[in-house]
Tab-separated table of C-alpha atoms in Angstrom:
chain	number	residue	atom	x	y	z
A	12	UNK	CA	3.374	-66.087	-75.426
A	13	UNK	CA	1.926	-66.096	-72.479
A	14	UNK	CA	0.420	-69.312	-70.938
A	15	UNK	CA	-2.174	-67.381	-69.119
A	16	UNK	CA	-4.294	-64.210	-70.033
A	17	UNK	CA	-2.432	-62.168	-67.424
A	18	UNK	CA	-0.925	-58.695	-67.710
A	19	UNK	CA	1.541	-56.961	-65.371
A	20	UNK	CA	1.751	-53.147	-65.694
A	21	UNK	CA	4.794	-51.680	-64.491
A	22	UNK	CA	4.754	-47.891	-63.606
A	23	UNK	CA	8.380	-46.014	-63.799
A	24	UNK	CA	9.253	-42.408	-63.774
A	25	UNK	CA	13.102	-42.798	-63.421
A	26	UNK	CA	15.779	-45.073	-65.063
A	27	UNK	CA	16.987	-46.022	-61.473
A	28	UNK	CA	13.549	-47.141	-60.744
A	29	UNK	CA	13.070	-49.151	-64.268
A	30	UNK	CA	16.632	-50.767	-63.448
A	31	UNK	CA	15.219	-52.002	-59.900
A	32	UNK	CA	12.090	-53.274	-61.878
A	33	UNK	CA	14.209	-55.136	-64.541
A	34	UNK	CA	16.467	-56.700	-61.829
A	35	UNK	CA	13.605	-58.151	-60.216
A	36	UNK	CA	12.353	-59.350	-63.349
A	37	UNK	CA	15.574	-61.039	-64.089
A	38	UNK	CA	15.467	-62.391	-60.858
A	39	UNK	CA	12.229	-64.485	-61.332
A	40	UNK	CA	10.367	-62.284	-58.768
A	41	UNK	CA	7.655	-61.581	-61.111
A	42	UNK	CA	7.395	-65.131	-62.452
A	43	UNK	CA	8.910	-67.081	-65.371
A	44	UNK	CA	9.216	-65.398	-68.966
A	45	UNK	CA	5.920	-65.896	-70.505
A	46	UNK	CA	3.750	-66.235	-67.641
A	47	UNK	CA	2.314	-62.853	-68.264
A	48	UNK	CA	2.423	-60.173	-70.772
A	49	UNK	CA	4.423	-57.296	-69.564
A	50	UNK	CA	3.392	-53.648	-70.028
A	51	UNK	CA	5.913	-50.868	-69.325
A	52	UNK	CA	4.076	-47.756	-68.468
A	53	UNK	CA	6.384	-44.558	-68.287
A	54	UNK	CA	5.443	-41.329	-66.399
A	55	UNK	CA	7.297	-37.852	-66.229
A	56	UNK	CA	6.366	-36.373	-62.949
A	57	UNK	CA	8.596	-33.333	-63.275
A	58	UNK	CA	6.421	-30.240	-62.223
A	59	UNK	CA	6.461	-29.088	-66.104
A	60	UNK	CA	6.890	-32.308	-67.972
A	61	UNK	CA	7.387	-30.904	-71.100
A	62	UNK	CA	10.574	-29.102	-69.971
A	63	UNK	CA	12.231	-32.317	-68.230
A	64	UNK	CA	14.332	-34.925	-69.477
A	65	UNK	CA	12.240	-37.871	-70.699
A	66	UNK	CA	13.115	-41.135	-69.392
A	67	UNK	CA	13.263	-42.537	-72.790
A	68	UNK	CA	16.049	-40.045	-73.727
A	69	UNK	CA	18.271	-41.775	-70.771
A	70	UNK	CA	21.124	-43.820	-72.137
A	71	UNK	CA	20.368	-47.353	-71.329
A	72	UNK	CA	16.524	-47.178	-71.558
A	73	UNK	CA	16.382	-49.437	-74.634
A	74	UNK	CA	18.097	-52.004	-72.951
A	75	UNK	CA	15.360	-51.884	-70.105
A	76	UNK	CA	12.295	-51.591	-72.328
A	77	UNK	CA	13.302	-54.631	-74.369
A	78	UNK	CA	12.096	-56.919	-71.512
A	79	UNK	CA	8.479	-55.644	-71.988
A	80	UNK	CA	6.035	-56.559	-74.352
A	81	UNK	CA	4.678	-53.290	-74.712
A	82	UNK	CA	5.467	-49.517	-73.771
A	83	UNK	CA	2.850	-46.915	-72.954
A	84	UNK	CA	3.281	-43.102	-72.083
A	85	UNK	CA	1.087	-42.286	-68.987
A	86	UNK	CA	1.415	-38.407	-69.723
A	87	UNK	CA	-0.093	-38.841	-73.214
A	88	UNK	CA	-2.622	-40.883	-71.922
A	89	UNK	CA	-4.073	-38.623	-69.780
A	90	UNK	CA	-3.094	-35.301	-71.680
A	91	UNK	CA	-3.531	-32.558	-70.825
A	92	UNK	CA	-3.915	-33.397	-67.200
A	93	UNK	CA	-0.351	-33.747	-64.937
A	94	UNK	CA	0.673	-37.100	-63.782
A	95	UNK	CA	1.466	-36.072	-60.399
A	96	UNK	CA	-2.048	-34.488	-59.687
A	97	UNK	CA	-4.849	-36.307	-61.825
A	98	UNK	CA	-6.800	-39.075	-60.734
A	99	UNK	CA	-10.244	-40.219	-62.198
A	100	UNK	CA	-13.218	-39.333	-60.062
A	101	UNK	CA	-14.780	-42.906	-58.368
A	102	UNK	CA	-17.816	-42.672	-60.751
A	103	UNK	CA	-15.425	-42.469	-63.699
A	104	UNK	CA	-13.095	-45.261	-63.091
A	105	UNK	CA	-14.952	-48.195	-64.846
A	106	UNK	CA	-14.791	-46.060	-68.058
A	107	UNK	CA	-11.426	-45.344	-67.569
A	108	UNK	CA	-10.591	-49.068	-67.396
A	109	UNK	CA	-12.372	-49.750	-70.521
A	110	UNK	CA	-10.555	-46.906	-72.327
A	111	UNK	CA	-7.147	-48.200	-70.880
A	112	UNK	CA	-7.881	-51.930	-71.634
A	113	UNK	CA	-8.551	-50.888	-75.328
A	114	UNK	CA	-5.604	-48.328	-75.843
A	115	UNK	CA	-3.247	-50.769	-74.396
A	116	UNK	CA	-4.430	-54.132	-75.818
A	117	UNK	CA	-5.096	-55.637	-72.437
A	118	UNK	CA	-8.664	-57.184	-73.510
A	119	UNK	CA	-9.993	-59.210	-70.635
A	120	UNK	CA	-6.751	-60.250	-69.161
A	121	UNK	CA	-6.195	-60.313	-65.321
A	122	UNK	CA	-4.245	-57.146	-64.608
A	123	UNK	CA	-1.634	-56.960	-61.871
A	124	UNK	CA	-0.156	-53.606	-61.227
A	125	UNK	CA	3.557	-52.719	-60.058
A	126	UNK	CA	3.931	-48.899	-58.866
A	127	UNK	CA	6.808	-46.966	-57.056
A	128	UNK	CA	4.812	-44.789	-54.642
A	129	UNK	CA	1.557	-46.101	-53.641
A	130	UNK	CA	0.660	-42.852	-51.661
A	131	UNK	CA	0.774	-40.534	-54.741
A	132	UNK	CA	-0.353	-40.250	-58.136
A	133	UNK	CA	0.173	-41.763	-60.796
A	134	UNK	CA	0.101	-44.853	-58.633
A	135	UNK	CA	-3.096	-44.021	-56.958
A	136	UNK	CA	-4.866	-43.606	-60.179
A	137	UNK	CA	-3.679	-46.754	-61.587
A	138	UNK	CA	-4.856	-48.457	-58.258
A	139	UNK	CA	-8.133	-46.986	-58.898
A	140	UNK	CA	-8.726	-47.526	-62.568
A	141	UNK	CA	-7.870	-51.296	-61.899
A	142	UNK	CA	-9.797	-51.747	-58.686
A	143	UNK	CA	-9.920	-55.322	-58.749
A	144	UNK	CA	-6.085	-55.911	-59.191
A	145	UNK	CA	-3.357	-56.720	-56.795
A	146	UNK	CA	-0.864	-54.414	-56.087
A	147	UNK	CA	3.006	-54.528	-55.452
A	148	UNK	CA	5.149	-51.876	-54.795
A	149	UNK	CA	8.862	-51.274	-55.481
A	150	UNK	CA	11.129	-48.909	-53.777
A	151	UNK	CA	14.194	-47.549	-55.547
A	152	UNK	CA	15.651	-45.719	-53.155
A	153	UNK	CA	16.300	-44.722	-49.403
A	154	UNK	CA	13.034	-43.619	-48.609
A	155	UNK	CA	11.852	-47.243	-48.316
A	156	UNK	CA	13.446	-47.379	-44.884
A	157	UNK	CA	10.997	-44.735	-43.756
A	158	UNK	CA	7.309	-44.594	-42.868
A	159	UNK	CA	4.566	-44.456	-45.377
A	160	UNK	CA	3.875	-40.885	-46.326
A	161	UNK	CA	0.061	-40.864	-45.876
A	162	UNK	CA	-2.485	-42.885	-44.472
A	163	UNK	CA	-4.199	-45.297	-47.054
A	164	UNK	CA	-7.553	-46.703	-47.428
A	165	UNK	CA	-7.744	-50.206	-46.001
A	166	UNK	CA	-9.482	-50.949	-49.354
A	167	UNK	CA	-6.492	-49.883	-51.175
A	168	UNK	CA	-3.709	-51.111	-48.438
A	169	UNK	CA	-5.236	-54.763	-48.283
A	170	UNK	CA	-4.418	-55.203	-52.097
A	171	UNK	CA	-0.574	-54.656	-51.652
A	172	UNK	CA	1.297	-57.766	-51.736
A	173	UNK	CA	4.788	-56.956	-50.987
A	174	UNK	CA	7.450	-54.169	-51.136
A	175	UNK	CA	10.501	-54.965	-53.437
A	176	UNK	CA	13.612	-52.891	-52.472
A	177	UNK	CA	17.338	-52.775	-53.024
A	178	UNK	CA	19.780	-53.718	-50.112
A	179	UNK	CA	20.989	-50.319	-50.065
A	180	UNK	CA	21.693	-50.607	-46.169
A	181	UNK	CA	22.489	-54.189	-45.528
A	182	UNK	CA	20.878	-55.389	-42.592
A	183	UNK	CA	18.421	-52.428	-42.244
A	184	UNK	CA	14.656	-53.285	-42.952
A	185	UNK	CA	12.172	-50.767	-44.474
A	186	UNK	CA	9.329	-49.236	-42.547
A	187	UNK	CA	7.395	-48.437	-45.459
A	188	UNK	CA	3.855	-50.002	-45.609
A	189	UNK	CA	4.577	-52.263	-42.558
A	190	UNK	CA	1.667	-50.483	-40.398
A	191	UNK	CA	-0.475	-52.624	-42.940
A	192	UNK	CA	1.241	-55.823	-42.779
A	193	UNK	CA	2.998	-55.773	-45.878
A	194	UNK	CA	6.165	-57.494	-46.151
A	195	UNK	CA	9.518	-56.719	-47.737
A	196	UNK	CA	11.405	-58.252	-50.028
A	197	UNK	CA	15.082	-58.016	-51.373
A	198	UNK	CA	15.841	-57.476	-54.836
A	199	UNK	CA	19.159	-59.483	-55.358
A	200	UNK	CA	22.120	-57.396	-55.589
A	201	UNK	CA	23.752	-59.728	-58.334
A	202	UNK	CA	20.632	-59.032	-60.531
A	203	UNK	CA	20.756	-55.240	-60.170
A	204	UNK	CA	24.435	-55.329	-60.534
A	205	UNK	CA	24.129	-56.864	-63.954
A	206	UNK	CA	21.297	-54.492	-65.066
A	207	UNK	CA	23.647	-51.524	-64.244
A	208	UNK	CA	26.198	-53.129	-66.283
A	209	UNK	CA	23.953	-53.336	-69.298
A	210	UNK	CA	23.140	-49.879	-68.993
A	211	UNK	CA	26.684	-49.061	-69.019
A	212	UNK	CA	27.271	-50.996	-71.988
A	213	UNK	CA	24.976	-48.560	-73.686
A	214	UNK	CA	26.800	-45.865	-73.110
A	215	UNK	CA	30.151	-46.918	-74.433
A	216	UNK	CA	30.001	-44.360	-77.126
A	217	UNK	CA	28.740	-41.555	-75.220
A	218	UNK	CA	30.924	-38.361	-75.728
A	219	UNK	CA	30.295	-36.857	-72.707
A	220	UNK	CA	31.133	-39.799	-70.405
A	221	UNK	CA	34.217	-40.330	-72.553
A	222	UNK	CA	35.539	-36.764	-71.803
A	223	UNK	CA	34.963	-37.272	-68.178
A	224	UNK	CA	36.848	-40.291	-68.515
A	225	UNK	CA	39.589	-38.458	-69.935
A	226	UNK	CA	40.239	-36.122	-67.148
A	227	UNK	CA	41.205	-39.217	-64.985
A	228	UNK	CA	38.778	-37.844	-62.236
A	229	UNK	CA	39.380	-39.706	-58.625
A	230	UNK	CA	36.065	-37.944	-57.164
A	231	UNK	CA	32.511	-37.351	-58.314
A	232	UNK	CA	30.149	-34.814	-56.557
A	233	UNK	CA	26.460	-35.390	-56.583
A	234	UNK	CA	23.849	-32.672	-57.130
A	235	UNK	CA	20.454	-33.179	-56.021
A	236	UNK	CA	18.777	-30.037	-56.698
A	237	UNK	CA	17.168	-29.375	-53.569
A	238	UNK	CA	15.888	-26.000	-54.317
A	239	UNK	CA	13.161	-26.937	-56.381
A	240	UNK	CA	11.776	-28.989	-53.183
A	241	UNK	CA	11.960	-25.836	-51.227
A	242	UNK	CA	14.542	-27.103	-48.909
A	243	UNK	CA	17.301	-24.640	-49.498
A	244	UNK	CA	17.355	-21.668	-51.924
A	245	UNK	CA	19.277	-21.972	-54.901
A	246	UNK	CA	22.032	-19.699	-53.680
A	247	UNK	CA	22.534	-22.162	-50.723
A	248	UNK	CA	22.670	-25.071	-52.780
A	249	UNK	CA	25.226	-23.654	-54.993
A	250	UNK	CA	27.431	-23.133	-51.762
A	251	UNK	CA	26.499	-26.836	-50.852
A	252	UNK	CA	28.161	-27.984	-54.094
A	253	UNK	CA	31.052	-25.569	-53.544
A	254	UNK	CA	31.597	-26.926	-49.774
A	255	UNK	CA	31.611	-30.618	-51.525
A	256	UNK	CA	34.318	-29.617	-54.234
A	257	UNK	CA	36.427	-27.704	-51.256
A	258	UNK	CA	36.068	-30.961	-49.258
A	259	UNK	CA	37.219	-33.037	-51.954
A	260	UNK	CA	40.035	-30.832	-53.151
A	261	UNK	CA	41.290	-30.751	-49.122
A	262	UNK	CA	41.392	-34.419	-49.416
A	263	UNK	CA	43.731	-34.499	-52.319
A	264	UNK	CA	41.705	-34.952	-55.225
A	265	UNK	CA	42.980	-32.623	-58.189
A	266	UNK	CA	40.486	-33.837	-60.645
A	267	UNK	CA	36.774	-33.970	-60.043
A	268	UNK	CA	33.537	-34.819	-61.888
A	269	UNK	CA	30.230	-32.877	-60.905
A	270	UNK	CA	26.885	-34.817	-61.908
A	271	UNK	CA	24.210	-32.308	-61.609
A	272	UNK	CA	20.598	-33.256	-61.340
A	273	UNK	CA	18.751	-33.223	-64.555
A	274	UNK	CA	16.467	-30.615	-63.916
A	275	UNK	CA	19.181	-28.251	-62.027
A	276	UNK	CA	19.969	-24.969	-63.656
A	277	UNK	CA	22.984	-24.406	-65.759
A	278	UNK	CA	24.322	-21.609	-63.207
A	279	UNK	CA	25.054	-24.641	-60.736
A	280	UNK	CA	27.878	-25.836	-62.964
A	281	UNK	CA	29.144	-22.485	-63.740
A	282	UNK	CA	29.644	-21.503	-60.091
A	283	UNK	CA	31.331	-24.855	-59.420
A	284	UNK	CA	33.696	-24.093	-62.332
A	285	UNK	CA	34.607	-20.771	-60.604
A	286	UNK	CA	35.118	-22.438	-57.139
A	287	UNK	CA	37.325	-25.380	-59.072
A	288	UNK	CA	39.431	-22.432	-60.252
A	289	UNK	CA	39.801	-21.119	-56.988
A	290	UNK	CA	40.784	-24.534	-55.678
A	291	UNK	CA	43.184	-25.301	-58.425
A	292	UNK	CA	41.449	-28.433	-59.339
A	293	UNK	CA	40.283	-29.562	-62.931
A	294	UNK	CA	36.258	-29.561	-62.796
A	295	UNK	CA	34.393	-31.887	-65.579
A	296	UNK	CA	30.575	-31.681	-65.678
A	297	UNK	CA	28.789	-34.818	-66.531
A	298	UNK	CA	25.310	-33.444	-67.628
A	299	UNK	CA	24.163	-35.934	-70.153
A	300	UNK	CA	21.278	-38.471	-69.773
A	301	UNK	CA	23.256	-40.791	-67.574
A	302	UNK	CA	22.837	-42.694	-64.471
A	303	UNK	CA	25.764	-41.752	-62.043
A	304	UNK	CA	25.965	-45.696	-61.643
A	305	UNK	CA	27.219	-45.433	-65.446
A	306	UNK	CA	30.176	-43.388	-64.418
A	307	UNK	CA	30.902	-45.637	-61.435
A	308	UNK	CA	30.994	-48.528	-64.169
A	309	UNK	CA	33.102	-46.568	-66.141
A	310	UNK	CA	35.592	-44.670	-63.885
A	311	UNK	CA	35.658	-46.011	-60.479
A	312	UNK	CA	36.392	-43.236	-58.735
A	313	UNK	CA	38.156	-43.172	-55.293
A	314	UNK	CA	35.610	-40.856	-53.802
A	315	UNK	CA	31.850	-39.849	-54.088
A	316	UNK	CA	30.572	-37.180	-52.105
A	317	UNK	CA	26.751	-35.859	-51.781
A	318	UNK	CA	24.248	-34.562	-49.337
A	319	UNK	CA	21.836	-37.543	-49.059
A	320	UNK	CA	21.450	-39.009	-52.496
A	321	UNK	CA	20.764	-42.560	-53.076
A	322	UNK	CA	23.497	-42.851	-55.517
A	323	UNK	CA	26.034	-42.423	-52.615
A	324	UNK	CA	24.902	-45.606	-51.201
A	325	UNK	CA	24.638	-47.400	-54.614
A	326	UNK	CA	28.500	-46.373	-55.041
A	327	UNK	CA	29.260	-48.097	-51.724
A	328	UNK	CA	27.223	-51.169	-52.020
A	329	UNK	CA	27.452	-52.163	-55.479
A	330	UNK	CA	30.872	-50.874	-56.472
A	331	UNK	CA	32.971	-50.676	-53.358
A	332	UNK	CA	33.684	-46.903	-53.873
A	333	UNK	CA	34.235	-44.974	-50.688
A	334	UNK	CA	31.811	-42.104	-49.811
A	335	UNK	CA	31.278	-39.065	-47.649
A	336	UNK	CA	28.668	-36.395	-47.005
A	337	UNK	CA	28.332	-32.850	-46.747
A	338	UNK	CA	25.417	-30.663	-45.631
A	339	UNK	CA	23.298	-33.249	-43.855
A	340	UNK	CA	23.041	-31.066	-40.622
A	341	UNK	CA	22.412	-28.212	-42.825
A	342	UNK	CA	19.464	-29.875	-44.403
A	343	UNK	CA	17.939	-31.654	-41.338
A	344	UNK	CA	17.786	-28.269	-39.778
A	345	UNK	CA	15.959	-26.859	-42.590
A	346	UNK	CA	13.603	-29.742	-43.675
A	347	UNK	CA	9.868	-28.932	-42.870
A	348	UNK	CA	7.520	-30.184	-41.943
A	349	UNK	CA	8.778	-32.815	-39.604
A	350	UNK	CA	7.001	-35.726	-41.398
A	351	UNK	CA	9.032	-34.739	-44.511
A	352	UNK	CA	9.848	-38.148	-46.419
A	353	UNK	CA	13.222	-37.019	-47.014
A	354	UNK	CA	13.832	-37.091	-43.201
A	355	UNK	CA	15.043	-40.648	-43.165
A	356	UNK	CA	17.325	-40.696	-46.093
A	357	UNK	CA	18.803	-37.921	-44.573
A	358	UNK	CA	19.005	-39.549	-41.103
A	359	UNK	CA	20.521	-42.698	-42.560
A	360	UNK	CA	23.111	-41.108	-44.501
A	361	UNK	CA	23.971	-38.458	-41.748
A	362	UNK	CA	24.230	-41.569	-39.505
A	363	UNK	CA	26.283	-43.958	-41.847
A	364	UNK	CA	28.960	-41.812	-43.802
A	365	UNK	CA	31.753	-39.597	-42.574
A	366	UNK	CA	31.639	-35.918	-43.000
A	367	UNK	CA	33.981	-34.735	-45.515
A	368	UNK	CA	33.999	-31.249	-44.018
A	369	UNK	CA	35.752	-32.677	-40.821
A	370	UNK	CA	38.460	-34.354	-42.582
A	371	UNK	CA	36.872	-37.766	-41.583
A	372	UNK	CA	38.190	-40.324	-44.102
A	373	UNK	CA	35.652	-41.428	-46.792
A	374	UNK	CA	34.785	-45.290	-46.408
A	375	UNK	CA	32.618	-47.928	-47.658
A	376	UNK	CA	30.008	-48.295	-44.622
A	377	UNK	CA	29.269	-51.796	-44.999
A	378	UNK	CA	26.252	-53.476	-42.900
A	379	UNK	CA	24.053	-51.505	-41.002
A	380	UNK	CA	25.528	-50.995	-37.438
A	381	UNK	CA	23.326	-51.939	-34.418
A	382	UNK	CA	22.517	-48.466	-33.592
A	383	UNK	CA	20.900	-47.331	-36.876
A	384	UNK	CA	17.862	-49.234	-36.804
A	385	UNK	CA	16.514	-47.704	-33.310
A	386	UNK	CA	17.186	-44.437	-34.832
A	387	UNK	CA	15.307	-44.907	-37.970
A	388	UNK	CA	12.451	-46.588	-36.130
A	389	UNK	CA	12.477	-43.496	-33.567
A	390	UNK	CA	12.549	-41.038	-36.319
A	391	UNK	CA	9.856	-42.960	-38.006
A	392	UNK	CA	7.611	-42.806	-34.963
A	393	UNK	CA	8.062	-39.026	-34.553
A	394	UNK	CA	7.126	-38.728	-38.255
A	395	UNK	CA	4.070	-40.781	-38.324
A	396	UNK	CA	2.794	-41.478	-34.447
A	397	UNK	CA	-0.597	-42.413	-35.429
A	398	UNK	CA	0.666	-45.053	-37.950
A	399	UNK	CA	3.276	-46.642	-35.706
A	400	UNK	CA	1.925	-46.323	-32.226
A	401	UNK	CA	3.791	-49.790	-31.204
A	402	UNK	CA	6.850	-47.871	-31.612
A	403	UNK	CA	6.400	-45.112	-29.045
A	404	UNK	CA	7.963	-46.961	-26.289
A	405	UNK	CA	10.913	-47.766	-28.202
A	406	UNK	CA	11.285	-44.218	-29.264
A	407	UNK	CA	10.944	-42.898	-25.516
A	408	UNK	CA	13.698	-45.284	-24.695
A	409	UNK	CA	15.928	-44.174	-27.490
A	410	UNK	CA	15.377	-40.513	-26.851
A	411	UNK	CA	16.341	-41.201	-23.009
A	412	UNK	CA	19.485	-42.830	-23.754
A	413	UNK	CA	20.560	-40.018	-26.342
A	414	UNK	CA	19.219	-36.948	-24.244
A	415	UNK	CA	21.597	-33.958	-24.493
A	416	UNK	CA	23.348	-35.455	-27.444
A	417	UNK	CA	24.019	-33.677	-30.615
A	418	UNK	CA	22.131	-36.541	-32.550
A	419	UNK	CA	19.228	-36.355	-30.133
A	420	UNK	CA	18.865	-32.737	-30.910
A	421	UNK	CA	19.416	-32.894	-34.625
A	422	UNK	CA	16.960	-35.568	-35.654
A	423	UNK	CA	14.086	-34.748	-32.751
A	424	UNK	CA	13.657	-30.905	-32.391
A	425	UNK	CA	12.277	-30.146	-28.817
A	426	UNK	CA	9.037	-28.274	-30.451
A	427	UNK	CA	8.278	-31.835	-32.111
A	428	UNK	CA	8.531	-33.838	-28.781
A	429	UNK	CA	6.179	-31.258	-27.317
A	430	UNK	CA	3.896	-31.773	-30.150
A	431	UNK	CA	3.836	-35.500	-29.437
A	432	UNK	CA	3.761	-35.184	-26.009
A	433	UNK	CA	6.724	-37.343	-25.649
A	434	UNK	CA	8.276	-36.961	-22.130
A	435	UNK	CA	11.748	-38.448	-21.132
A	436	UNK	CA	11.850	-40.810	-18.362
A	437	UNK	CA	12.274	-39.500	-15.014
A	438	UNK	CA	16.014	-40.752	-14.099
A	439	UNK	CA	16.534	-41.940	-10.625
């Protein structure tokens, strides 16, 4: 039993995020066992939650859930409202806190809230309901290296104690929430890797994974379903997957696995099978409720290829698998508006990973090169200039040094520079 009357609420919407939280708990970053009661609050933020894969259906979920004293479902709690859009009116928050304390058995305990995206619901709704609680943010992907998506009220920002994040690009520090003086803290690699192994153990009897392993694949293609985000059309995304397969085949891989996004349409798999037949390679689709990392654990491919998925970096950092990118230039050119939070993940992957379509050799990128942080900070400034005015001079210097380069034009469209009134220094 806890030695203090304290409850920690961990809000999660993905198994990858839940694994990040579990690793931080195992590493003692939320205190010793028994210091507080721990509640896992599961939310499904899909556009149509009823048709999306539930987190508790993911292989390995039960292993993660065992770390918590209680499980609650946010979608059920606020039904019929959507978790991505609902937030209580200010005058309703005291009532909602009483309702939640009763429903979740919190009593009068002090509450601490741990969320994955403080800028949006359901995190904002939880912060509003538990208005006196301390807040902590965990970042489960490459977006942590970019700026905070929206301005936060100071009354909210001052409650955030830290950002916990994975070391996906060793040496690169997150920009997320730094404008509010919030520091970041790494989740230890060893702890996260141990949780991934634990999740993979739960998949030992998975028929889909066994079938994929039996094909003796040497390459994995990662799907992201960019069409649902409005970045590409469905046809364009199909073609992007085809480019990935053709690149892997040209690199000599004869057995390839495709890991589609859980919400992607079945037509993507059918189209890729046709592409595989034309390329003369064996294709296996791994469309079960599995993390890509579970496949890495079981099969250890020689190549992982994708556009800008976080799973590219986990393959390299935690498994030592060579990685390559396809299509980042296409997506960067289409990404709107400029402050779109996918811009930094795209910039990082484009800068770090080789382009498979140019026959560049896949590799494990290692620590962040010296020129990555200046790029990220310059892009971050151009995304949110009002939030990071102190980065303007550094951004102008970076732009001056890369004036006329392909990278400069790719990451900094002229119309954005005009909008920000960023002018290149006059050369002597």
